[in-house]
Coordinates of C-alpha atoms in Angstrom, one line a residue:
X192 CA 22.8 91.1 34.8
X193 CA 25.1 93.7 36.2
X194 CA 23.0 96.3 37.0
X195 CA 24.1 99.0 34.9
X196 CA 22.8 97.0 32.2
X197 CA 19.4 96.2 33.9
X198 CA 18.8 100.0 33.8
X199 CA 19.8 100.5 30.4
X200 CA 16.9 97.6 29.6
X201 CA 13.9 99.2 32.0
X202 CA 15.0 102.1 30.0
X203 CA 15.0 100.8 27.0
X204 CA 11.5 98.8 27.2
X205 CA 9.9 102.6 28.4
X206 CA 10.6 103.6 25.4
X207 CA 14.1 105.3 25.9
X208 CA 17.0 104.8 22.8
X209 CA 19.0 107.6 23.1
X210 CA 21.3 108.8 26.3
X211 CA 21.9 112.7 26.6
X212 CA 24.6 113.5 28.5
X213 CA 28.6 115.0 29.6
X214 CA 30.7 112.5 30.7
X215 CA 32.3 112.7 34.0
X216 CA 35.0 110.5 35.6
X217 CA 32.2 109.1 38.1
X218 CA 30.4 108.2 35.0
X219 CA 33.0 106.4 32.7
X220 CA 32.5 103.1 33.9
X221 CA 28.3 103.5 33.4
X222 CA 29.0 105.1 30.0
X223 CA 31.6 101.8 28.8
X224 CA 28.5 100.1 29.4
X225 CA 26.8 101.9 27.5
X226 CA 28.0 102.3 24.4
X227 CA 27.2 98.3 24.7
X228 CA 24.3 98.1 24.9
X229 CA 22.1 97.6 21.7
X230 CA 19.1 99.6 22.4
X231 CA 20.4 102.5 24.0
X232 CA 22.5 105.0 22.4
X233 CA 25.0 107.4 23.8
X234 CA 24.3 111.1 22.3
X235 CA 26.8 113.6 24.1
X236 CA 26.5 117.9 24.1
X237 CA 28.1 120.6 24.9
X238 CA 26.9 121.0 28.5
X239 CA 24.8 119.5 31.1
X240 CA 22.5 122.2 30.7
X241 CA 22.3 122.1 26.7
X242 CA 21.8 118.2 27.6
X243 CA 19.1 118.9 30.5
X244 CA 17.0 120.7 27.4
X245 CA 17.9 118.3 25.0
X246 CA 16.5 115.2 26.6
X247 CA 12.7 117.6 28.1
X248 CA 12.3 117.8 23.5
X249 CA 13.0 114.2 22.6
X250 CA 9.9 112.8 26.1
X251 CA 7.9 115.2 24.8
X252 CA 7.7 113.5 21.4
X253 CA 8.8 109.7 23.0
X254 CA 7.1 109.9 26.5
X255 CA 9.8 109.7 28.8
X256 CA 14.2 110.7 28.4
X257 CA 17.1 110.0 30.6
X258 CA 20.3 112.1 31.1
X259 CA 23.7 111.5 32.4
X260 CA 25.4 113.4 34.8
X261 CA 28.6 113.9 36.7
X262 CA 28.3 114.6 40.3
X263 CA 27.8 117.8 41.8
X264 CA 29.2 120.3 39.0
X265 CA 27.0 118.2 36.1
X266 CA 24.1 117.8 38.4
X267 CA 24.4 121.3 38.9
X268 CA 24.4 122.3 35.6
X269 CA 21.5 120.4 35.0
X270 CA 18.8 121.0 37.8
X271 CA 17.6 125.0 35.7
X272 CA 16.3 122.8 32.8
X273 CA 15.1 119.9 34.7
X274 CA 13.5 122.3 36.4
X275 CA 11.7 123.3 34.0
X276 CA 10.6 119.5 33.4
X277 CA 8.9 119.8 36.9
X278 CA 7.2 122.7 35.9
X279 CA 5.4 121.5 32.5
X280 CA 4.8 118.3 33.2
X281 CA 7.6 116.5 30.8
X282 CA 9.1 113.2 32.5
X283 CA 13.1 113.0 32.5
X284 CA 15.5 110.5 34.0
X285 CA 18.0 112.4 35.9
X286 CA 21.3 109.1 36.2
X287 CA 23.2 111.4 38.4
X288 CA 26.6 109.9 39.3
X289 CA 27.8 110.0 42.5
X290 CA 31.3 108.7 44.0
X291 CA 32.1 104.8 44.9
X292 CA 30.3 103.2 47.6
X293 CA 33.4 103.5 49.7
X294 CA 34.2 107.3 49.9
X295 CA 30.6 107.8 50.4
X296 CA 30.2 105.6 53.4
X297 CA 33.4 106.7 54.5
X298 CA 33.0 110.0 54.4
X299 CA 35.2 111.7 52.4
X300 CA 35.6 115.0 51.1
X301 CA 35.9 114.8 47.4
X302 CA 36.4 116.4 44.4
X303 CA 33.1 117.5 42.1
X304 CA 31.8 118.2 46.2
X305 CA 31.6 121.4 48.7
X306 CA 34.6 120.5 50.4
X307 CA 32.9 118.4 52.8
X308 CA 31.2 115.1 53.5
X309 CA 27.6 115.8 52.7
X310 CA 27.7 114.4 49.4
X311 CA 23.3 114.6 49.8
X312 CA 23.2 117.9 49.2
X313 CA 23.1 118.5 45.9
X314 CA 19.8 114.7 45.5
X315 CA 18.6 116.8 48.9
X316 CA 18.1 120.0 46.2
X317 CA 16.5 117.1 43.1
X318 CA 14.2 116.9 46.1
X319 CA 12.5 120.2 44.8
X320 CA 12.5 119.4 41.3
X321 CA 11.9 115.8 41.5
X322 CA 9.0 113.9 41.9
X323 CA 11.3 110.9 43.6
X324 CA 14.7 110.7 44.7
X325 CA 17.2 107.5 45.2
X326 CA 20.4 106.1 45.5
X327 CA 20.8 102.7 44.3
X328 CA 22.6 100.1 45.7
X329 CA 23.1 96.4 44.6
X330 CA 19.8 95.3 47.2
X331 CA 17.7 98.2 45.8
X332 CA 18.1 98.6 42.6
X333 CA 15.1 96.3 41.0
X334 CA 13.0 98.3 43.2
X335 CA 14.1 101.7 43.3
X336 CA 14.4 102.1 39.7
X337 CA 11.0 100.1 39.2
X338 CA 9.4 103.0 41.2
X339 CA 11.5 105.8 39.8
X340 CA 10.4 104.8 36.8
X341 CA 7.1 103.8 37.9
X342 CA 6.1 107.8 39.1
X343 CA 8.2 109.3 36.1
X344 CA 5.4 108.0 33.6
X345 CA 2.6 108.2 35.6
X346 CA 3.3 111.6 37.7
X347 CA 4.4 113.6 33.7
X348 CA 7.7 114.8 36.1
X349 CA 11.7 114.2 36.4
X350 CA 12.8 111.8 38.8
X351 CA 16.5 111.6 40.5
X352 CA 18.5 108.6 40.3
X353 CA 21.6 108.5 42.1
X354 CA 25.2 106.1 40.9
X355 CA 26.9 105.9 42.9
X356 CA 30.7 105.0 40.7
X357 CA 30.8 101.1 41.2
X358 CA 27.1 99.7 41.5
X359 CA 26.9 100.3 38.0
X360 CA 29.1 96.9 37.0
X361 CA 27.7 95.2 40.3
X362 CA 25.5 91.9 38.9
X363 CA 22.4 92.1 40.3
X364 CA 21.5 90.1 43.3
X365 CA 20.2 86.2 41.8
X366 CA 16.6 86.5 43.8
X367 CA 14.2 88.9 42.3
X368 CA 12.8 91.5 45.5
X369 CA 9.6 91.5 45.4
X370 CA 8.1 94.7 43.8
X371 CA 5.7 97.9 44.5
X372 CA 3.4 98.0 42.5
X373 CA 1.9 102.0 41.6
X374 CA -1.0 103.1 40.6
X375 CA -2.3 106.8 39.4
X376 CA -4.6 108.6 40.8
X377 CA -7.7 107.0 42.1
X378 CA -11.2 108.9 42.2
X379 CA -13.1 108.4 45.4
X380 CA -15.8 108.1 44.2
X381 CA -18.2 109.9 46.7
X382 CA -15.8 112.8 45.1
X383 CA -16.5 112.4 41.4
X384 CA -20.3 111.7 41.9
X385 CA -20.7 114.7 43.3
X386 CA -18.6 116.6 41.1
X387 CA -20.9 115.3 38.3
X388 CA -23.9 116.4 39.8
X389 CA -22.2 119.8 40.4
X390 CA -21.1 120.4 36.6
X391 CA -24.3 119.0 35.8
X392 CA -26.6 122.3 36.7
X393 CA -23.9 123.7 35.1
X394 CA -23.6 122.1 32.3
X395 CA -27.3 121.7 31.4
X396 CA -28.4 125.3 32.1
X397 CA -25.8 126.3 29.6
X398 CA -26.1 128.4 26.0
X399 CA -22.8 129.1 25.8
X400 CA -20.1 126.9 26.8
X401 CA -16.8 126.5 25.3
X402 CA -13.2 124.9 26.2
X403 CA -10.8 126.2 27.1
X404 CA -7.7 123.9 27.0
X405 CA -4.8 124.5 29.0
X406 CA -1.3 121.8 29.5
X407 CA -1.8 119.8 31.9
X408 CA -3.7 117.3 30.6
X409 CA -2.6 116.8 27.7
X410 CA 1.0 116.1 29.1
X411 CA -0.7 112.9 30.9
X412 CA -1.6 111.7 27.5
X413 CA -6.0 112.7 27.5
X414 CA -5.4 115.4 24.0
X415 CA -7.7 112.7 21.9
X416 CA -10.5 112.7 25.4
X417 CA -10.7 116.5 25.1
X418 CA -10.4 115.9 20.8
X419 CA -13.8 114.1 21.8
X420 CA -14.8 115.9 23.9
X421 CA -14.3 119.2 22.6
X422 CA -16.7 118.4 19.2
X423 CA -19.2 120.9 18.6
X424 CA -17.6 123.3 20.8
X425 CA -16.1 126.4 20.1
X426 CA -12.0 125.5 21.7
X427 CA -9.7 128.4 23.1
X428 CA -5.4 127.2 24.2
X429 CA -4.1 129.4 26.8
X430 CA -0.9 130.8 26.1
X431 CA 0.9 127.3 27.7
X432 CA -1.9 124.7 25.8
X433 CA -1.2 125.8 22.1
X434 CA -1.1 122.9 20.2
X435 CA -1.7 120.2 22.7
X436 CA -4.7 119.2 20.9
X437 CA -5.3 118.2 17.1
X438 CA -5.9 122.2 16.6
X439 CA -7.5 121.0 12.8
X440 CA -9.9 118.4 14.9
X441 CA -11.6 120.7 17.3
X442 CA -13.7 124.0 16.8
X443 CA -10.7 126.0 17.4
X444 CA -11.3 130.3 17.4
X445 CA -7.7 131.2 18.7
X446 CA -6.1 132.0 22.1
X447 CA -7.6 133.2 25.0
X448 CA -4.8 135.9 26.3
X449 CA -7.7 137.7 28.6
X450 CA -7.3 141.9 27.4
X451 CA -4.5 140.2 24.9
X452 CA -7.6 137.9 23.1
X453 CA -7.9 138.0 19.9
X454 CA -10.6 139.3 18.3
X455 CA -13.9 137.9 19.1
X456 CA -12.2 135.1 21.8
X457 CA -12.1 137.0 25.2
X458 CA -15.6 137.7 24.4
X459 CA -16.6 134.2 23.9
X460 CA -15.2 132.9 27.2
X461 CA -15.3 135.9 29.3
X462 CA -19.3 135.7 28.2
X463 CA -19.6 132.0 28.2
X464 CA -22.0 130.7 30.8
X465 CA -20.0 127.9 31.3
X466 CA -16.0 127.3 30.4
X467 CA -14.5 124.2 30.6
X468 CA -11.5 124.7 31.4
X469 CA -9.0 121.4 31.0
X470 CA -5.8 121.0 32.3
X471 CA -5.7 125.2 32.5
X472 CA -3.6 126.6 35.7
X473 CA -4.0 130.3 35.0
X474 CA -0.5 131.5 35.5
X475 CA 0.1 135.5 34.7
X476 CA 1.6 134.5 31.0
X477 CA -2.5 132.9 30.9
X478 CA -3.8 135.6 31.9
X479 CA -2.4 138.5 31.0
X480 CA -0.7 139.2 34.4
X481 CA -3.8 138.0 36.0
X482 CA -6.2 140.9 34.2
X483 CA -8.3 138.3 32.5
X484 CA -12.2 138.3 33.5
X485 CA -12.8 134.6 34.2
X486 CA -16.5 134.2 35.1
X487 CA -16.2 132.2 38.3
X488 CA -19.4 131.2 38.9
X489 CA -19.5 129.9 35.4
X490 CA -16.6 127.9 35.2
X491 CA -15.1 123.6 35.7
X492 CA -11.9 123.1 36.1
X493 CA -10.3 119.7 35.8
X494 CA -6.6 118.9 37.4
X495 CA -4.8 116.0 37.1
X496 CA -5.7 115.7 40.7
X497 CA -8.9 116.8 41.2
X498 CA -11.4 119.9 39.8
X499 CA -13.5 122.0 41.1
X500 CA -17.3 123.5 39.8
X501 CA -18.4 127.3 40.2
X502 CA -15.4 127.6 43.1
X503 CA -16.0 124.3 44.9
X504 CA -13.4 122.3 45.5
X505 CA -13.9 117.9 44.6
X506 CA -10.8 115.9 44.8
X507 CA -9.1 113.3 44.4
X508 CA -10.8 113.8 41.3
X509 CA -8.9 112.0 38.5
X510 CA -8.0 114.0 35.0
X511 CA -9.2 111.1 33.1
X512 CA -12.2 109.9 35.4
X513 CA -13.4 114.0 35.2
X514 CA -13.6 113.9 31.4
X515 CA -15.2 110.7 30.2
X516 CA -17.9 112.1 33.3
X517 CA -18.6 115.6 31.2
X518 CA -18.3 113.5 28.4
X519 CA -21.6 111.6 29.3
X520 CA -23.3 114.7 30.5
X521 CA -22.2 117.1 27.6
X522 CA -23.3 114.4 25.1
X523 CA -23.0 114.2 21.3
X524 CA -22.6 116.8 19.2
X525 CA -21.8 117.7 15.7
X526 CA -18.8 118.2 14.1
X527 CA -18.4 122.4 14.5
X528 CA -14.9 122.7 12.4
X529 CA -14.4 126.6 10.6
X530 CA -11.9 127.0 8.3
X531 CA -9.6 129.5 9.3
X532 CA -8.2 132.4 7.1
X533 CA -4.9 133.3 6.4
X534 CA -3.7 136.6 5.7
X535 CA -1.6 136.4 2.6
X536 CA 1.1 139.4 2.5
X537 CA 3.0 140.8 -0.8
X538 CA 6.9 140.9 -0.9
X539 CA 8.1 143.2 0.7
X540 CA 10.5 143.7 3.5
X541 CA 10.2 141.0 6.1
X542 CA 8.4 142.5 10.0
X543 CA 7.0 139.8 12.7
X544 CA 3.6 140.3 11.1
X545 CA 4.1 138.3 8.0
X546 CA 7.0 136.5 9.4
X547 CA 5.3 133.7 11.4
X548 CA 2.7 133.6 9.0
X549 CA 4.8 132.2 6.3
X550 CA 6.1 130.2 8.9
X551 CA 3.1 128.8 9.0
X552 CA 2.9 128.5 6.2
X553 CA 5.0 126.4 5.6
X554 CA 4.3 123.7 8.6
X555 CA 3.7 120.4 7.8
X556 CA 1.5 117.9 8.4
X557 CA 3.6 115.8 11.0
X558 CA 5.7 119.1 11.8
X559 CA 8.2 118.9 15.2
X560 CA 7.4 122.8 15.8
X561 CA 9.7 123.9 19.0
X562 CA 9.9 127.8 19.9
X563 CA 11.8 129.8 22.5
X564 CA 10.7 132.7 24.1
X565 CA 9.5 135.9 23.1
X566 CA 9.2 136.9 19.8
X567 CA 8.5 133.4 18.4
X568 CA 5.9 131.7 20.7
X569 CA 4.2 135.2 20.9
X570 CA 4.3 135.7 17.3
X571 CA 2.2 132.0 16.5
X572 CA 0.1 132.1 19.0
X573 CA -2.8 133.3 16.3
X574 CA -2.1 130.4 13.9
X575 CA -3.8 127.8 13.7
X576 CA -1.2 124.4 13.5
X577 CA -1.5 121.3 11.0
X578 CA -3.4 117.7 11.5
X579 CA -0.1 115.6 13.7
X580 CA 2.2 118.8 14.5
X581 CA 4.0 118.1 18.0
X582 CA 4.3 121.7 19.3
X583 CA 6.5 122.4 22.1
X584 CA 7.2 125.4 24.0
X585 CA 8.2 125.9 27.2
X586 CA 6.2 128.2 28.2
X587 CA 5.6 128.2 32.0
X588 CA 9.3 127.9 33.1
X589 CA 10.1 130.3 30.6
X590 CA 14.0 129.7 30.3
X591 CA 15.2 131.2 27.3
X592 CA 17.7 129.5 25.2
X593 CA 15.6 126.4 25.7
X594 CA 14.3 126.0 21.9
X595 CA 18.0 124.5 20.8
X596 CA 18.7 122.2 22.4
X597 CA 15.2 120.7 22.7
X598 CA 14.8 120.5 19.0
X599 CA 18.1 118.5 19.1
X600 CA 16.3 116.3 20.6
X601 CA 13.2 115.6 19.1
X602 CA 14.8 115.4 16.2
X603 CA 16.9 112.2 17.7
X604 CA 13.5 111.2 18.9
X605 CA 11.4 111.6 15.9
X606 CA 14.5 110.8 13.1
X607 CA 11.9 110.7 10.6
X608 CA 9.4 113.5 10.8
X609 CA 10.6 117.0 10.0
X610 CA 12.2 119.8 13.2
X611 CA 11.3 123.0 13.1
X612 CA 13.0 125.7 15.4
X613 CA 11.7 128.5 16.1
X614 CA 14.3 130.7 17.8
X615 CA 15.8 134.9 18.4
X616 CA 19.5 135.7 18.6
X617 CA 19.2 136.5 21.9
X618 CA 18.4 133.0 22.8
X619 CA 20.9 132.2 20.8
X620 CA 23.5 132.9 22.7
X621 CA 22.4 131.1 25.3
X622 CA 22.9 127.5 23.8
X623 CA 24.4 127.8 20.6
X624 CA 26.8 124.9 21.1
X625 CA 24.4 122.4 20.7
X626 CA 24.3 123.7 16.7
X627 CA 27.2 121.1 16.5
X628 CA 25.9 118.8 17.9
X629 CA 22.6 118.5 15.7
X630 CA 25.1 118.8 12.5
X631 CA 27.5 115.9 14.2
X632 CA 23.5 113.6 14.6
X633 CA 22.5 114.7 11.5
X634 CA 19.3 115.3 11.6
X635 CA 16.6 117.4 10.5
X636 CA 16.4 121.1 11.4
X637 CA 15.6 123.8 9.8
X638 CA 16.0 126.6 12.4
X639 CA 14.2 130.2 11.8
X640 CA 16.8 132.8 13.0
X641 CA 15.3 136.3 14.1
X642 CA 18.2 138.0 14.1
X643 CA 16.6 141.5 16.0
X644 CA 19.6 142.9 17.4
X645 CA 18.9 142.1 20.6
X646 CA 16.4 141.1 23.6
X647 CA 13.5 142.1 21.8
X648 CA 10.8 140.4 24.8
X649 CA 12.1 142.6 26.9
X650 CA 12.9 145.4 24.9
X651 CA 9.2 145.8 24.9
X652 CA 7.9 145.2 28.4
X653 CA 11.1 147.7 29.8
X654 CA 14.2 149.6 28.6
X655 CA 13.9 149.8 25.0
X656 CA 17.2 151.4 24.2
X657 CA 18.3 149.8 27.1
X658 CA 21.6 148.1 27.4
X659 CA 21.0 145.9 29.2
X660 CA 18.8 144.5 26.3
X661 CA 21.8 144.2 23.8
X662 CA 23.9 141.7 22.6
X663 CA 27.0 142.0 20.8
X664 CA 26.0 141.1 17.1
X665 CA 27.3 137.9 15.8
X666 CA 28.4 137.0 12.7
X667 CA 25.7 134.2 12.4
X668 CA 27.2 133.2 8.6
X669 CA 30.3 132.7 10.3
X670 CA 29.2 131.1 13.7
X671 CA 26.8 128.4 11.5
X672 CA 30.3 127.2 9.8
X673 CA 32.4 126.8 12.3
X674 CA 30.2 124.8 14.3
X675 CA 28.9 122.9 11.7
X676 CA 31.0 123.5 9.1
X677 CA 31.0 124.5 5.2
X678 CA 28.1 122.4 4.3
X679 CA 24.9 123.2 6.1
X680 CA 22.8 125.7 4.6
X681 CA 23.2 129.6 5.9
X682 CA 20.0 131.5 4.4
X683 CA 19.9 135.8 4.6
X684 CA 16.4 136.8 4.3
X685 CA 15.1 140.4 4.6
X686 CA 12.0 140.7 2.5
X687 CA 9.4 139.1 3.0
X688 CA 9.5 136.9 -0.9
X689 CA 12.9 136.1 0.4
X690 CA 11.3 134.1 3.5
X691 CA 9.1 132.0 1.2
X692 CA 11.7 130.9 -0.7
X693 CA 14.3 129.8 1.7
X694 CA 11.4 127.5 4.0
X695 CA 11.0 125.4 0.7
X696 CA 12.9 122.2 1.5
X697 CA 14.4 120.1 3.9
X698 CA 17.5 118.4 5.7
X699 CA 19.5 121.2 8.4
X700 CA 19.7 124.4 7.6
X701 CA 19.8 128.1 9.4
X702 CA 17.5 130.4 7.6
X703 CA 18.3 134.0 9.3
X704 CA 15.5 135.9 8.8
X705 CA 16.6 139.9 10.2
X706 CA 13.8 142.5 11.5
X707 CA 13.9 145.7 13.2
X708 CA 14.8 145.5 17.2
X709 CA 11.0 147.6 18.3
X710 CA 8.9 145.7 16.1
X711 CA 6.7 143.1 17.9
X712 CA 4.4 140.5 17.1
X713 CA 0.8 141.7 16.8
X714 CA 0.1 139.3 19.9
X715 CA 3.0 140.3 22.5
X716 CA 1.9 144.1 21.6
X717 CA -1.4 143.9 23.2
X718 CA -0.3 141.2 25.2
X719 CA 2.5 143.7 26.9
X720 CA -0.2 146.5 26.5
X721 CA -2.8 144.5 28.6
X722 CA 0.1 143.8 31.7
X723 CA 1.2 147.0 32.3
X724 CA -2.7 148.1 32.0
X725 CA -2.7 145.5 34.4
X726 CA -0.3 146.9 37.0
X727 CA -1.8 150.5 36.6

């Protein structure tokens, strides 16, 4: 077996059935192997940044993804997307196609480089945004590829695998080398016991316990454990934790954003005598600019590798062990799932709040909801998702334009599920090219494009009429025809009734929802006010 075929088979064995990327001359021999492989399909993207975003969306649904990038120019084009995957714990395998070994060994200056022979510059850059880096050779391919893939899956982080152009077509050595074992994090017995003892004192005395869910533990596959632990307790989510567990399976009370929280949520969390913060990182987004008043003396915080009780750290403590210990302390409780009430709007001009109410009402169990950072991500925070919905948002990294390629990746990973993409006109302009790829692969994506003439989230923060928050007005109907062909439905809506009718359907289509530039979802308006107040 040749090294390239072995690499593809190893990816396929871990659930990667598609490879995203852009071809380059260094990668072409390997891409020929991709086209010939029975289990991995090539999905070409319009540029490398989009390929990285698509791989992120794919990995959040399939569990692992891979992208092929050519040396230098391609690798650096995608590094922003890979950094976002690192920040949000999404495992993406970056396959960097390098010049052939003879050029590397001879120290030759080659194209796509920086005008010198230091070909490791880009690998060093990737060292900052990946959990492991390696360059495959015929002698190390089995050991190093296995190590990198194991780290990606175990740590839920991107990894970098360099492929010199001549290596994929070299046959593997006949003698298989010994593989080093990669284990997930294990708890130090003394630390786990000390954590459990400290947590017991807080849990047993608690009269008003509450669960606060972030994103990190669900990324590790612990969503079901969180749901079982939370049974019978009120459950709030951070903005980044939104949708990471089944919101219908718990007593969901809403999104916690410090002083920007919905009525009752802030009081429930901040007045609790035992806050079980599971996978939360307390960034500025989660705390409305660090203006939250969380009671440290009542906090039990569980992170992937450690935990704290009332500010005292314990570690190493594996998250799965910490959750098990807390479940034992909490014991068995009856379910207390309360239904949520959603306001029904009469027909009239479309504004932000009824926009998100109608979108939520159209979401079905099993859908994949993808949101861009902006009015969409804030507009959906107050709405409870149906069971079985996957919720994709790059909330922590916050790179606008992420959602369109991510929706492509999610749709490729799960072709039997409907993807609902919620994106603003400003975000669309960063990655609009990938509309053509969605059309080419025939993905089942419903796009709700919010046309509010610019960067409304930035207008809310500063400069409501500033030119830097303006964008050139696009004819979106003409754009869809040009990129996707004449058969993709494009429906403009300006009233609640028109939106309600347009949302009823399947297949690739675009709904252009017109709202005013300074019209904000309630949660975004309150959030910005809270941040400004905190900054004085």
